Amino acid sequence: MSKTANLYVRIEPELKEQAEKILSALGIPASNAINMFYKQIILQRGLPFDLKLPAESVLNFNQLTEQEIDSELQKGIDDVNNGNTKPVKQAFADIRKDYHL
């Protein structure tokens, strides 16, 4: 067996649970996934994915003026009136996909 080194990290419990559930479904132990990640860092000579801010920022209603809130609400009303709607299950699935939840 090859030599191994220990890696100790702190991670949010929910994040760990969600990731390990996916890895388990794929049949990949967390330690193997971490090894793959480290190997990709070496091969890519950096993180194996882009780090960037989302194209669109999420609205923070606490920072909006009353006029801006009214404008955002009107956009929603206009969407409904124009038939730009989707079933709630699809809306939540899209949110989960967009935010990798």
PDB file of C-alpha atoms in Angstrom:
ATOM      1  CA  MET A   1       0.000   0.000   0.000  1.00  0.00           C
ATOM      2  CA  SER A   2       1.277   3.483  -0.790  1.00  0.00           C
ATOM      3  CA  LYS A   3       2.035   6.036   1.848  1.00  0.00           C
ATOM      4  CA  THR A   4      -0.792   8.330   2.821  1.00  0.00           C
ATOM      5  CA  ALA A   5      -1.048  11.694   4.546  1.00  0.00           C
ATOM      6  CA  ASN A   6      -3.849  12.907   6.738  1.00  0.00           C
ATOM      7  CA  LEU A   7      -5.915  15.939   5.822  1.00  0.00           C
ATOM      8  CA  TYR A   8      -7.983  17.638   8.504  1.00  0.00           C
ATOM      9  CA  VAL A   9     -10.562  20.187   7.421  1.00  0.00           C
ATOM     10  CA  ARG A  10     -13.575  21.893   8.898  1.00  0.00           C
ATOM     11  CA  ILE A  11     -16.648  21.891   6.731  1.00  0.00           C
ATOM     12  CA  GLU A  12     -20.301  22.784   7.197  1.00  0.00           C
ATOM     13  CA  PRO A  13     -22.146  19.597   8.266  1.00  0.00           C
ATOM     14  CA  GLU A  14     -24.994  20.081   5.766  1.00  0.00           C
ATOM     15  CA  LEU A  15     -22.542  20.670   2.908  1.00  0.00           C
ATOM     16  CA  LYS A  16     -20.624  17.514   3.858  1.00  0.00           C
ATOM     17  CA  GLU A  17     -23.824  15.469   4.075  1.00  0.00           C
ATOM     18  CA  GLN A  18     -25.131  16.640   0.699  1.00  0.00           C
ATOM     19  CA  ALA A  19     -21.809  16.031  -1.060  1.00  0.00           C
ATOM     20  CA  GLU A  20     -21.316  12.599   0.517  1.00  0.00           C
ATOM     21  CA  LYS A  21     -24.859  11.572  -0.489  1.00  0.00           C
ATOM     22  CA  ILE A  22     -24.026  12.373  -4.122  1.00  0.00           C
ATOM     23  CA  LEU A  23     -20.611  10.695  -3.919  1.00  0.00           C
ATOM     24  CA  SER A  24     -22.211   7.608  -2.381  1.00  0.00           C
ATOM     25  CA  ALA A  25     -24.724   7.409  -5.232  1.00  0.00           C
ATOM     26  CA  LEU A  26     -21.759   7.562  -7.625  1.00  0.00           C
ATOM     27  CA  GLY A  27     -19.917   4.883  -5.637  1.00  0.00           C
ATOM     28  CA  ILE A  28     -17.018   7.203  -4.826  1.00  0.00           C
ATOM     29  CA  PRO A  29     -15.671   7.447  -1.269  1.00  0.00           C
ATOM     30  CA  ALA A  30     -15.038  11.031  -0.109  1.00  0.00           C
ATOM     31  CA  SER A  31     -11.299  10.317   0.219  1.00  0.00           C
ATOM     32  CA  ASN A  32     -11.152   9.271  -3.464  1.00  0.00           C
ATOM     33  CA  ALA A  33     -13.029  12.409  -4.495  1.00  0.00           C
ATOM     34  CA  ILE A  34     -10.547  14.544  -2.560  1.00  0.00           C
ATOM     35  CA  ASN A  35      -7.647  12.690  -4.220  1.00  0.00           C
ATOM     36  CA  MET A  36      -9.215  13.360  -7.636  1.00  0.00           C
ATOM     37  CA  PHE A  37      -9.652  17.015  -6.750  1.00  0.00           C
ATOM     38  CA  TYR A  38      -6.001  17.351  -5.678  1.00  0.00           C
ATOM     39  CA  LYS A  39      -4.801  15.553  -8.834  1.00  0.00           C
ATOM     40  CA  GLN A  40      -6.823  17.950 -10.964  1.00  0.00           C
ATOM     41  CA  ILE A  41      -5.315  20.920  -9.117  1.00  0.00           C
ATOM     42  CA  ILE A  42      -1.877  19.581 -10.041  1.00  0.00           C
ATOM     43  CA  LEU A  43      -2.809  18.833 -13.664  1.00  0.00           C
ATOM     44  CA  GLN A  44      -4.531  22.188 -14.150  1.00  0.00           C
ATOM     45  CA  ARG A  45      -1.898  24.065 -12.142  1.00  0.00           C
ATOM     46  CA  GLY A  46      -4.765  25.715 -10.259  1.00  0.00           C
ATOM     47  CA  LEU A  47      -8.356  25.085  -9.359  1.00  0.00           C
ATOM     48  CA  PRO A  48     -10.048  22.822 -11.924  1.00  0.00           C
ATOM     49  CA  PHE A  49     -12.982  25.197 -12.341  1.00  0.00           C
ATOM     50  CA  ASP A  50     -13.548  28.893 -12.915  1.00  0.00           C
ATOM     51  CA  LEU A  51     -14.090  31.156  -9.948  1.00  0.00           C
ATOM     52  CA  LYS A  52     -16.350  34.014 -10.902  1.00  0.00           C
ATOM     53  CA  LEU A  53     -19.320  35.939  -9.695  1.00  0.00           C
ATOM     54  CA  PRO A  54     -22.723  35.032 -11.124  1.00  0.00           C
ATOM     55  CA  ALA A  55     -23.682  36.931 -14.260  1.00  0.00           C
ATOM     56  CA  GLU A  56     -26.679  38.403 -12.493  1.00  0.00           C
ATOM     57  CA  SER A  57     -26.638  39.556  -8.933  1.00  0.00           C
ATOM     58  CA  VAL A  58     -29.387  38.488  -6.570  1.00  0.00           C
ATOM     59  CA  LEU A  59     -31.641  41.315  -5.438  1.00  0.00           C
ATOM     60  CA  ASN A  60     -31.373  42.288  -1.791  1.00  0.00           C
ATOM     61  CA  PHE A  61     -34.765  43.759  -0.986  1.00  0.00           C
ATOM     62  CA  ASN A  62     -33.360  45.302   2.197  1.00  0.00           C
ATOM     63  CA  GLN A  63     -31.269  47.618   0.027  1.00  0.00           C
ATOM     64  CA  LEU A  64     -33.978  48.630  -2.448  1.00  0.00           C
ATOM     65  CA  THR A  65     -35.970  51.819  -2.330  1.00  0.00           C
ATOM     66  CA  GLU A  66     -39.760  51.680  -2.265  1.00  0.00           C
ATOM     67  CA  GLN A  67     -39.821  52.607  -5.971  1.00  0.00           C
ATOM     68  CA  GLU A  68     -37.388  49.824  -6.841  1.00  0.00           C
ATOM     69  CA  ILE A  69     -39.465  47.280  -4.905  1.00  0.00           C
ATOM     70  CA  ASP A  70     -42.618  48.465  -6.691  1.00  0.00           C
ATOM     71  CA  SER A  71     -40.806  48.106 -10.027  1.00  0.00           C
ATOM     72  CA  GLU A  72     -39.711  44.529  -9.237  1.00  0.00           C
ATOM     73  CA  LEU A  73     -43.238  43.605  -8.143  1.00  0.00           C
ATOM     74  CA  GLN A  74     -44.624  45.101 -11.351  1.00  0.00           C
ATOM     75  CA  LYS A  75     -42.224  42.934 -13.390  1.00  0.00           C
ATOM     76  CA  GLY A  76     -43.708  39.881 -11.681  1.00  0.00           C
ATOM     77  CA  ILE A  77     -47.264  41.021 -12.336  1.00  0.00           C
ATOM     78  CA  ASP A  78     -46.395  41.685 -15.992  1.00  0.00           C
ATOM     79  CA  ASP A  79     -44.893  38.187 -16.314  1.00  0.00           C
ATOM     80  CA  VAL A  80     -48.085  36.600 -14.952  1.00  0.00           C
ATOM     81  CA  ASN A  81     -50.272  38.735 -17.221  1.00  0.00           C
ATOM     82  CA  ASN A  82     -48.107  37.805 -20.243  1.00  0.00           C
ATOM     83  CA  GLY A  83     -48.271  34.082 -19.428  1.00  0.00           C
ATOM     84  CA  ASN A  84     -44.595  33.840 -18.441  1.00  0.00           C
ATOM     85  CA  THR A  85     -45.233  31.280 -15.707  1.00  0.00           C
ATOM     86  CA  LYS A  86     -44.209  27.725 -14.863  1.00  0.00           C
ATOM     87  CA  PRO A  87     -45.344  25.104 -12.361  1.00  0.00           C
ATOM     88  CA  VAL A  88     -43.951  25.626  -8.859  1.00  0.00           C
ATOM     89  CA  LYS A  89     -42.108  22.277  -8.914  1.00  0.00           C
ATOM     90  CA  GLN A  90     -40.284  23.360 -12.072  1.00  0.00           C
ATOM     91  CA  ALA A  91     -39.461  26.766 -10.581  1.00  0.00           C
ATOM     92  CA  PHE A  92     -37.862  25.188  -7.500  1.00  0.00           C
ATOM     93  CA  ALA A  93     -35.997  22.633  -9.634  1.00  0.00           C
ATOM     94  CA  ASP A  94     -34.579  25.508 -11.701  1.00  0.00           C
ATOM     95  CA  ILE A  95     -33.508  27.361  -8.550  1.00  0.00           C
ATOM     96  CA  ARG A  96     -31.776  24.238  -7.207  1.00  0.00           C
ATOM     97  CA  LYS A  97     -30.003  23.767 -10.543  1.00  0.00           C
ATOM     98  CA  ASP A  98     -28.938  27.413 -10.845  1.00  0.00           C
ATOM     99  CA  TYR A  99     -27.607  27.574  -7.307  1.00  0.00           C
ATOM    100  CA  HIS A 100     -26.330  23.972  -7.187  1.00  0.00           C
ATOM    101  CA  LEU A 101     -28.522  23.090  -4.202  1.00  0.00           C
TER     102      LEU A 101
END
